[in-house]
Every structure is written in structure tokens, then in C-alpha cells.
């Protein structure tokens, strides 16, 4: 069967399952909301950065990135549950390209992660924590898709090598937390101790969140072009690794 | 060995014999380590895509998406096999009708019973009209009534589509009832391959059992000397005799018993079944190893640990 058809079929399945589970959408908003409100209010008083930016306004884009990171990385989990419930066999025994399967699963998870993040973004817009014009929205969407796709591919790469969903959840938590905390989602990248600067610069999510800050017209560190270049290279890497591992996977 | 087109071929053997492994190799899930096999003329190791195009598989373990409806599961399958929308809709109706799930089509699979899931999987295996359909233990763990219904569905689809069906089972009666030819597998090797009738006939006739403890050796010798008798075995409290035309042999047997003053408590006669064939081939009962799921897992686990 043709490549596009395969991608669409897998995408359709991911999104159909997502539609059925409204509670997951609500649940996925709880943690970012908690971070935004509690941290925003808690640190708000101390925060002085480039004049009149409040802390809640500052971390808004960071929390959008957080929502994307969490839901995207756990996209690999659906592959593992499919292994566990045997559905992966049904997929892998079909006469279709493995790359098409992987692309479909990735796009499906990017779609659902984007929806979760967009719901959150709309809430930020409605409360006035983020202000954005039309080109800003487009640019933000671009950065969001790049962040999501990279981490979905990374999650699937891990899932291809594993069999236990619980082990996967553990490893993901180990990976997600440092990636999140080192990304500058919660603090400005200026004036950090040298070791921390190095670590933040090594974190691919840093460039995604910095790109979002730019798109929302807030204070940012790097040029948007540099952010794009780093993110696209990161996406390229995780995709190549993800495809290679996914191809070798057996149900 | 070869399997003919349009045949309903059975792979029979105890749990752990290697039936699922064989199906996995033939359906390109696992690559063969040695030897080679072709399905529809394509090599399963080298030409995976061509093989995948012409087969349908109903796996031993569940392989449905619980969070989709029955119909959505079929629709997913149809799309994956590149069936156009119109044909897909028509065939989904058709196969759902065949397995009597039409009225549950819009329910999530997680609300289905075990038998309904199995029927849905069989329907799915048929949706793309494969030339060859693999059914791995299609009735495992189902109640007798559901088993019988599934048997009928399987026979139906052989008749309606002329599909070549390869079915594995550790139920003797299932292989006997359904299959035109069977291969008996034990420890990863095929130890017999023939029609069920020929296999049973090869045992040498009907099975007579006589209720008698410690029979007189002279009496046993007399029975053995009868040309129609293929086999005699002395067991704790009974004597088992395999003989052609058991019905007409019973009166003669009783007269021998009378001559030797042998006290026979009872006599029973039955036609041999595949179970007897298996015992004859391996010296074991297939039932010994055909135990239920949880124990099975433990057994496999222990086996791994012992390696
Ligand atoms: N031909 C073979 N050679 C070596 N090992 C085999 C062979 N066939 C099966 N096995 C091993 O035997 C075990 C049980 O096989 P399986 O196919 O699940 O049995 P069944 O489906 O008949 O119950 C598996 O661990 C498998 O690796
Ligand atoms: Mg098996």
C-alpha cells in the first residue's frame, strides 16, 4: 500500500483513540497548570528581569514547552502498549513500509501533543499572560511542531528497544526532568554559573523554548534562525535513530 | 513438506511444541535461523513484503485494539491492506455478518467477551482475502459452544473463499474434525504427517479395553497370536487390544476368556483418536503438557531459568 495511506491510517488510529479519552486531555493540563500558577505566584515577587516582565509571563512559553515535552516523549508509550497488547503484531505483519508506520505513529502523537499544548496556549492567551500577533502564532506553531516531533521520535526510539511499559515510564521520567529543568523554561539563560550555562546550551529544548519566547515577542537569548537550525538538526537526528531502531524492532 | 492450495492443514502438538514459532516464521514475524520456507512462492526470509501481501494471520495471543470499536479495528486493517473505501465497507459488513458480530460493530472491543474477540480477529484475518490464512490456536480458552461456532466459521470460509488455511491446535478433536491433513509436531520436529484417517488407521484398527487384573499370560499369548490383532498392552487393571473389526472380535475374545477361565469384568470398544496416535508416537499423552495459561507461563519461566 502507498506510503501516504499507511501514514494516514496510523495517524487516524492515534487521533481516534485520543478523541475517546477526553479525561487524558484534562489530565495532561494539570501539571503544566500547577507549575504555571504555583511557581508563577510563588516566585513572582522576587523576579526582576528586563523591566516589566512578570514571572508568570516569563514562564508561560516555558510551560508550553513543558507540556509538549511530556506528552511527546510519552508517545513512545503507545508503541509499548501495542507490543504488550499484541496489536503491534497486527501492524508489523501488514505489507506496508516500516518507515510509513513510524511516520504515522509520530504524526499522530505530534497531533495529540499539539492539541494538548494548544489548549494550554489558548488559556494563556485568554488570561493575557501571552500576547501574540498572527505571524507570531505561525512561528510559535512551527517551533511547537519541531519540539514535539523531535521528542516523539526520541520516545519511539527508546520504545523500540524496550518491552516493559513501566520501565519505559521510569526511564522517561529520568530523561524528561533534566531536559525540562535545564531548558531555561523556568529561569533566564543570562548570568548563570558557567557549568549551568554549558548544560543549558546542550539541552535541545532550550532552543525550542527560546524560539517560543521570540515568537511571543518576549525576551529571548538566541536568534530565531539559530533556534530553528538547532531544532531541525535535533529532529533529523532523533528521526534517523528512531527509524533505524524501529525498523529492527520485532513484535 | 508442502501444503496444497485450498487445503485445511492442521499443525497438532502439545504446548511448547513449536507451532507458534513455525507460524511466526511463515508469517515473517521471526526470521528462520536454519532452513527455508516459501509461502505463495515467496521466500519468507528474503521476500517478506510479497509474503505479507498474500497472508492473513490470527495470532495465538490477542492482537486487537481495545480502545477502538470492532468496526474500527476492521477498518484499520482494511486501510493498511490498501482496500478502497467502497470495497472495505462492503467486506466489513460481510465478515462481521459471517462471525455474527454485526450488532456489536460499534461497541469498543474492550466490552467484548473472549469468544467475540476471537471471532473479530478471524473476521479481520479474512478481510483482505488472503490466499493463505494462518490460525494459531483459534479456539484456545473458549467454551465448547463457542469453539463449535468458530469451527463452523472456519469451515464456511474454506468453502466460500477457497482459502488455504493452516491451523494450529493442541486439541485432538479439533484437528480431527476440521483438517484434511495434519502434521504432528513435538519438540520442534514434525513426527508425523498424513490425513487424520490414515494416521488412525495406521494404529491397526479399533481399541478394545478389557477390565481384568493380572491376566493369565497364556490368555494374553492367545490374543497376541490372532493375526488381526495389531497390538496388546497389559495395564494395571485392564488389557488394551488394538484389532481390526473390533465388533466381530468381541465374541471370539469372550470365548478365549472362557477357555482360559479369565475373569473379565467389562469390555469397551472405541475407534482410536488422534490422542492414541500421539501416544503411540511419543509414549506420552498430549494432555500432560496441555495445561492452562498461568501454569504454562510458570513452566516456560522455569524452563528458561534452568537453561
Ligand atoms: N524448531 C525449533 N527449534 C528450536 N526451538 C524451538 C523450535 N520451535 C519452537 N522452539 C521453542 O519452543 C518454545 C515454545 O514454542 P511455541 O512455538 O510457543 O510452542 P507452541 O505454540 O506449540 O505451544 C519457544 O521458546 C521456541 O523458541
Ligand atoms: Mg502456540
Short mmCIF file of N, CA and C in Angstrom, two decimals, chain A residues 121-222:
data_model
loop_
_atom_site.label_atom_id
_atom_site.label_comp_id
_atom_site.label_asym_id
_atom_site.label_seq_id
_atom_site.Cartn_x
_atom_site.Cartn_y
_atom_site.Cartn_z
N UNK A 121 -2.17 26.86 25.52
CA UNK A 121 -1.78 28.15 24.96
C UNK A 121 -2.98 29.10 24.89
N UNK A 122 -4.12 28.54 24.51
CA UNK A 122 -5.33 29.36 24.45
C UNK A 122 -5.64 29.93 25.83
N UNK A 123 -5.48 29.10 26.86
CA UNK A 123 -5.71 29.58 28.22
C UNK A 123 -4.77 30.74 28.54
N UNK A 124 -3.52 30.63 28.11
CA UNK A 124 -2.54 31.71 28.35
C UNK A 124 -2.95 32.99 27.63
N UNK A 125 -3.45 32.81 26.39
CA UNK A 125 -3.87 33.97 25.61
C UNK A 125 -5.08 34.65 26.26
N UNK A 126 -6.02 33.82 26.70
CA UNK A 126 -7.24 34.37 27.29
C UNK A 126 -6.96 35.13 28.58
N UNK A 127 -5.98 34.66 29.35
CA UNK A 127 -5.66 35.35 30.60
C UNK A 127 -4.68 36.49 30.37
N UNK A 128 -4.28 36.67 29.11
CA UNK A 128 -3.40 37.78 28.79
C UNK A 128 -1.95 37.56 29.21
N UNK A 129 -1.60 36.34 29.61
CA UNK A 129 -0.22 36.08 30.01
C UNK A 129 0.70 36.03 28.79
N UNK A 130 0.10 35.72 27.65
CA UNK A 130 0.87 35.72 26.41
C UNK A 130 0.11 36.57 25.40
N UNK A 131 0.84 37.48 24.74
CA UNK A 131 0.21 38.26 23.68
C UNK A 131 0.95 37.95 22.39
N UNK A 132 0.19 37.81 21.32
CA UNK A 132 0.84 37.37 20.11
C UNK A 132 0.07 37.86 18.89
N UNK A 133 0.80 38.16 17.80
CA UNK A 133 0.11 38.52 16.57
C UNK A 133 0.08 37.30 15.64
N UNK A 134 -0.46 37.48 14.44
CA UNK A 134 -0.69 36.33 13.57
C UNK A 134 0.60 35.61 13.17
N UNK A 135 1.61 36.40 12.73
CA UNK A 135 2.87 35.75 12.34
C UNK A 135 3.52 35.08 13.55
N UNK A 136 3.33 35.70 14.72
CA UNK A 136 3.85 35.11 15.95
C UNK A 136 3.25 33.74 16.19
N UNK A 137 1.93 33.62 15.97
CA UNK A 137 1.26 32.32 16.15
C UNK A 137 1.84 31.28 15.21
N UNK A 138 2.02 31.68 13.94
CA UNK A 138 2.56 30.73 12.96
C UNK A 138 3.96 30.27 13.36
N UNK A 139 4.77 31.23 13.78
CA UNK A 139 6.14 30.90 14.18
C UNK A 139 6.12 29.99 15.41
N UNK A 140 5.24 30.32 16.35
CA UNK A 140 5.13 29.50 17.56
C UNK A 140 4.73 28.08 17.21
N UNK A 141 3.77 27.96 16.29
CA UNK A 141 3.33 26.61 15.88
C UNK A 141 4.50 25.84 15.27
N UNK A 142 5.29 26.53 14.48
CA UNK A 142 6.44 25.86 13.87
C UNK A 142 7.37 25.32 14.93
N UNK A 143 7.69 26.17 15.91
CA UNK A 143 8.58 25.71 16.99
C UNK A 143 7.93 24.57 17.78
N UNK A 144 6.64 24.68 18.01
CA UNK A 144 5.96 23.64 18.78
C UNK A 144 6.01 22.30 18.06
N UNK A 145 5.74 22.32 16.74
CA UNK A 145 5.78 21.08 15.98
C UNK A 145 7.19 20.47 16.01
N UNK A 146 8.21 21.34 15.87
CA UNK A 146 9.58 20.82 15.88
C UNK A 146 9.92 20.19 17.22
N UNK A 147 9.54 20.87 18.31
CA UNK A 147 9.80 20.30 19.64
C UNK A 147 9.11 18.96 19.76
N UNK A 148 7.81 18.95 19.43
CA UNK A 148 7.02 17.74 19.61
C UNK A 148 7.56 16.58 18.77
N UNK A 149 7.78 16.82 17.49
CA UNK A 149 8.22 15.74 16.60
C UNK A 149 9.56 15.16 17.06
N UNK A 150 10.50 16.04 17.49
CA UNK A 150 11.80 15.54 17.93
C UNK A 150 11.65 14.59 19.11
N UNK A 151 10.85 15.01 20.08
CA UNK A 151 10.76 14.18 21.29
C UNK A 151 9.86 12.96 21.10
N UNK A 152 8.88 13.04 20.19
CA UNK A 152 8.12 11.83 19.87
C UNK A 152 9.06 10.79 19.26
N UNK A 153 9.88 11.25 18.31
CA UNK A 153 10.81 10.32 17.66
C UNK A 153 11.78 9.73 18.68
N UNK A 154 12.23 10.56 19.63
CA UNK A 154 13.13 10.06 20.66
C UNK A 154 12.43 9.01 21.53
N UNK A 155 11.20 9.31 21.90
CA UNK A 155 10.42 8.36 22.71
C UNK A 155 10.23 7.05 21.98
N UNK A 156 9.93 7.11 20.69
CA UNK A 156 9.72 5.88 19.91
C UNK A 156 11.03 5.11 19.78
N UNK A 157 12.14 5.86 19.65
CA UNK A 157 13.45 5.19 19.58
C UNK A 157 13.67 4.36 20.84
N UNK A 158 13.40 4.95 21.98
CA UNK A 158 13.54 4.20 23.24
C UNK A 158 12.57 3.02 23.28
N UNK A 159 11.33 3.29 22.91
CA UNK A 159 10.30 2.24 22.99
C UNK A 159 10.65 1.06 22.09
N UNK A 160 11.33 1.32 20.97
CA UNK A 160 11.67 0.23 20.05
C UNK A 160 12.63 -0.76 20.68
N UNK A 161 13.42 -0.27 21.64
CA UNK A 161 14.41 -1.15 22.25
C UNK A 161 13.92 -1.78 23.55
N UNK A 162 12.71 -1.42 23.97
CA UNK A 162 12.24 -1.89 25.27
C UNK A 162 11.00 -2.75 25.11
N UNK A 163 10.63 -3.43 26.20
CA UNK A 163 9.40 -4.19 26.12
C UNK A 163 8.45 -3.89 27.27
N UNK A 164 8.97 -3.32 28.34
CA UNK A 164 8.15 -3.12 29.52
C UNK A 164 7.68 -1.66 29.65
N UNK A 165 6.37 -1.44 29.57
CA UNK A 165 5.86 -0.06 29.64
C UNK A 165 6.23 0.64 30.94
N UNK A 166 6.30 -0.11 32.04
CA UNK A 166 6.60 0.55 33.31
C UNK A 166 8.06 1.00 33.36
N UNK A 167 8.92 0.15 32.84
CA UNK A 167 10.33 0.52 32.75
C UNK A 167 10.51 1.76 31.88
N UNK A 168 9.75 1.81 30.80
CA UNK A 168 9.81 2.94 29.89
C UNK A 168 9.42 4.22 30.63
N UNK A 169 8.33 4.14 31.40
CA UNK A 169 7.89 5.31 32.14
C UNK A 169 8.98 5.81 33.09
N UNK A 170 9.64 4.86 33.73
CA UNK A 170 10.72 5.22 34.65
C UNK A 170 11.84 5.96 33.94
N UNK A 171 12.29 5.36 32.84
CA UNK A 171 13.40 5.95 32.09
C UNK A 171 13.02 7.32 31.55
N UNK A 172 11.79 7.43 31.06
CA UNK A 172 11.34 8.71 30.52
C UNK A 172 11.38 9.79 31.60
N UNK A 173 10.94 9.43 32.80
CA UNK A 173 10.97 10.42 33.87
C UNK A 173 12.39 10.86 34.19
N UNK A 174 13.31 9.91 34.14
CA UNK A 174 14.71 10.23 34.36
C UNK A 174 15.24 11.20 33.31
N UNK A 175 14.70 11.04 32.09
CA UNK A 175 15.20 11.84 30.98
C UNK A 175 14.49 13.19 30.90
N UNK A 176 13.18 13.13 31.14
CA UNK A 176 12.36 14.32 30.94
C UNK A 176 12.73 15.42 31.94
N UNK A 177 12.92 15.03 33.20
CA UNK A 177 13.14 16.04 34.23
C UNK A 177 14.37 16.91 33.97
N UNK A 178 15.56 16.31 33.74
CA UNK A 178 16.71 17.16 33.42
C UNK A 178 16.50 17.99 32.16
N UNK A 179 15.91 17.38 31.13
CA UNK A 179 15.69 18.13 29.90
C UNK A 179 14.82 19.36 30.18
N UNK A 180 13.82 19.16 31.02
CA UNK A 180 12.93 20.27 31.35
C UNK A 180 13.64 21.33 32.20
N UNK A 181 14.29 20.89 33.28
CA UNK A 181 14.87 21.87 34.20
C UNK A 181 16.04 22.63 33.60
N UNK A 182 16.76 21.98 32.68
CA UNK A 182 17.93 22.63 32.08
C UNK A 182 17.58 23.47 30.86
N UNK A 183 16.29 23.54 30.52
CA UNK A 183 15.92 24.16 29.25
C UNK A 183 15.73 25.67 29.36
N UNK A 184 15.88 26.21 30.57
CA UNK A 184 15.60 27.63 30.72
C UNK A 184 14.12 27.94 30.66
N UNK A 185 13.28 26.91 30.89
CA UNK A 185 11.84 27.15 30.91
C UNK A 185 11.46 27.98 32.12
N UNK A 186 12.22 27.78 33.21
CA UNK A 186 11.83 28.40 34.47
C UNK A 186 12.73 29.57 34.87
N UNK A 187 13.89 29.73 34.18
CA UNK A 187 14.78 30.84 34.54
C UNK A 187 15.44 31.41 33.29
N UNK A 188 15.83 32.67 33.32
CA UNK A 188 16.52 33.26 32.17
C UNK A 188 17.89 32.63 32.01
N UNK A 189 18.39 32.63 30.77
CA UNK A 189 19.67 31.99 30.50
C UNK A 189 20.86 32.90 30.78
N UNK A 190 20.55 34.16 31.10
CA UNK A 190 21.63 35.11 31.34
C UNK A 190 22.18 34.99 32.75
N UNK A 191 23.45 35.22 32.88
CA UNK A 191 24.08 35.34 34.19
C UNK A 191 24.06 34.07 35.01
N UNK A 192 24.04 32.90 34.34
CA UNK A 192 24.08 31.64 35.08
C UNK A 192 25.53 31.27 35.36
N UNK A 193 25.77 30.43 36.39
CA UNK A 193 27.13 29.91 36.59
C UNK A 193 27.58 29.18 35.33
N UNK A 194 28.89 29.15 35.07
CA UNK A 194 29.42 28.58 33.83
C UNK A 194 28.94 27.16 33.57
N UNK A 195 29.00 26.29 34.57
CA UNK A 195 28.61 24.88 34.33
C UNK A 195 27.15 24.77 33.91
N UNK A 196 26.31 25.62 34.49
CA UNK A 196 24.89 25.55 34.16
C UNK A 196 24.65 26.07 32.75
N UNK A 197 25.41 27.11 32.39
CA UNK A 197 25.28 27.63 31.02
C UNK A 197 25.59 26.53 30.02
N UNK A 198 26.69 25.79 30.28
CA UNK A 198 27.06 24.71 29.35
C UNK A 198 25.92 23.71 29.23
N UNK A 199 25.37 23.31 30.40
CA UNK A 199 24.31 22.30 30.38
C UNK A 199 23.06 22.81 29.64
N UNK A 200 22.71 24.08 29.89
CA UNK A 200 21.51 24.59 29.21
C UNK A 200 21.73 24.65 27.71
N UNK A 201 22.95 24.99 27.30
CA UNK A 201 23.22 25.08 25.86
C UNK A 201 23.22 23.70 25.21
N UNK A 202 23.47 22.65 26.01
CA UNK A 202 23.46 21.30 25.46
C UNK A 202 22.05 20.74 25.33
N UNK A 203 21.11 21.38 26.00
CA UNK A 203 19.74 20.86 26.03
C UNK A 203 18.97 21.34 24.80
N UNK A 204 18.53 20.43 23.94
CA UNK A 204 17.83 20.87 22.72
C UNK A 204 16.54 21.64 23.02
N UNK A 205 15.89 21.31 24.13
CA UNK A 205 14.64 22.00 24.44
C UNK A 205 14.86 23.49 24.68
N UNK A 206 16.08 23.86 25.13
CA UNK A 206 16.42 25.27 25.35
C UNK A 206 16.10 26.11 24.12
N UNK A 207 16.48 25.57 22.95
CA UNK A 207 16.31 26.32 21.71
C UNK A 207 14.85 26.39 21.30
N UNK A 208 14.10 25.34 21.64
CA UNK A 208 12.67 25.35 21.35
C UNK A 208 11.97 26.42 22.17
N UNK A 209 12.29 26.45 23.45
CA UNK A 209 11.62 27.41 24.33
C UNK A 209 12.07 28.84 24.02
N UNK A 210 13.33 28.99 23.70
CA UNK A 210 13.81 30.32 23.33
C UNK A 210 13.12 30.79 22.05
N UNK A 211 12.91 29.87 21.13
CA UNK A 211 12.19 30.20 19.91
C UNK A 211 10.75 30.62 20.22
N UNK A 212 10.12 29.92 21.15
CA UNK A 212 8.76 30.28 21.55
C UNK A 212 8.73 31.67 22.17
N UNK A 213 9.71 31.94 23.02
CA UNK A 213 9.77 33.27 23.64
C UNK A 213 9.86 34.35 22.57
N UNK A 214 10.66 34.08 21.56
CA UNK A 214 10.78 35.04 20.46
C UNK A 214 9.43 35.21 19.75
N UNK A 215 8.79 34.06 19.45
CA UNK A 215 7.51 34.11 18.73
C UNK A 215 6.47 34.90 19.50
N UNK A 216 6.51 34.80 20.82
CA UNK A 216 5.55 35.51 21.65
C UNK A 216 6.01 36.94 21.97
N UNK A 217 7.09 37.36 21.32
CA UNK A 217 7.56 38.73 21.50
C UNK A 217 8.16 39.01 22.86
N UNK A 218 8.63 37.98 23.54
CA UNK A 218 9.21 38.16 24.87
C UNK A 218 10.72 38.22 24.80
N UNK A 219 11.38 38.33 25.96
CA UNK A 219 12.84 38.36 25.99
C UNK A 219 13.40 37.00 25.58
N UNK A 220 14.37 37.01 24.67
CA UNK A 220 14.95 35.74 24.25
C UNK A 220 16.46 35.86 24.15
N UNK A 221 17.14 34.75 24.02
CA UNK A 221 18.58 34.68 24.10
C UNK A 221 19.26 34.60 22.73
N UNK A 222 18.74 33.64 21.91
CA UNK A 222 19.40 33.37 20.62
C UNK A 222 18.58 33.96 19.49
#
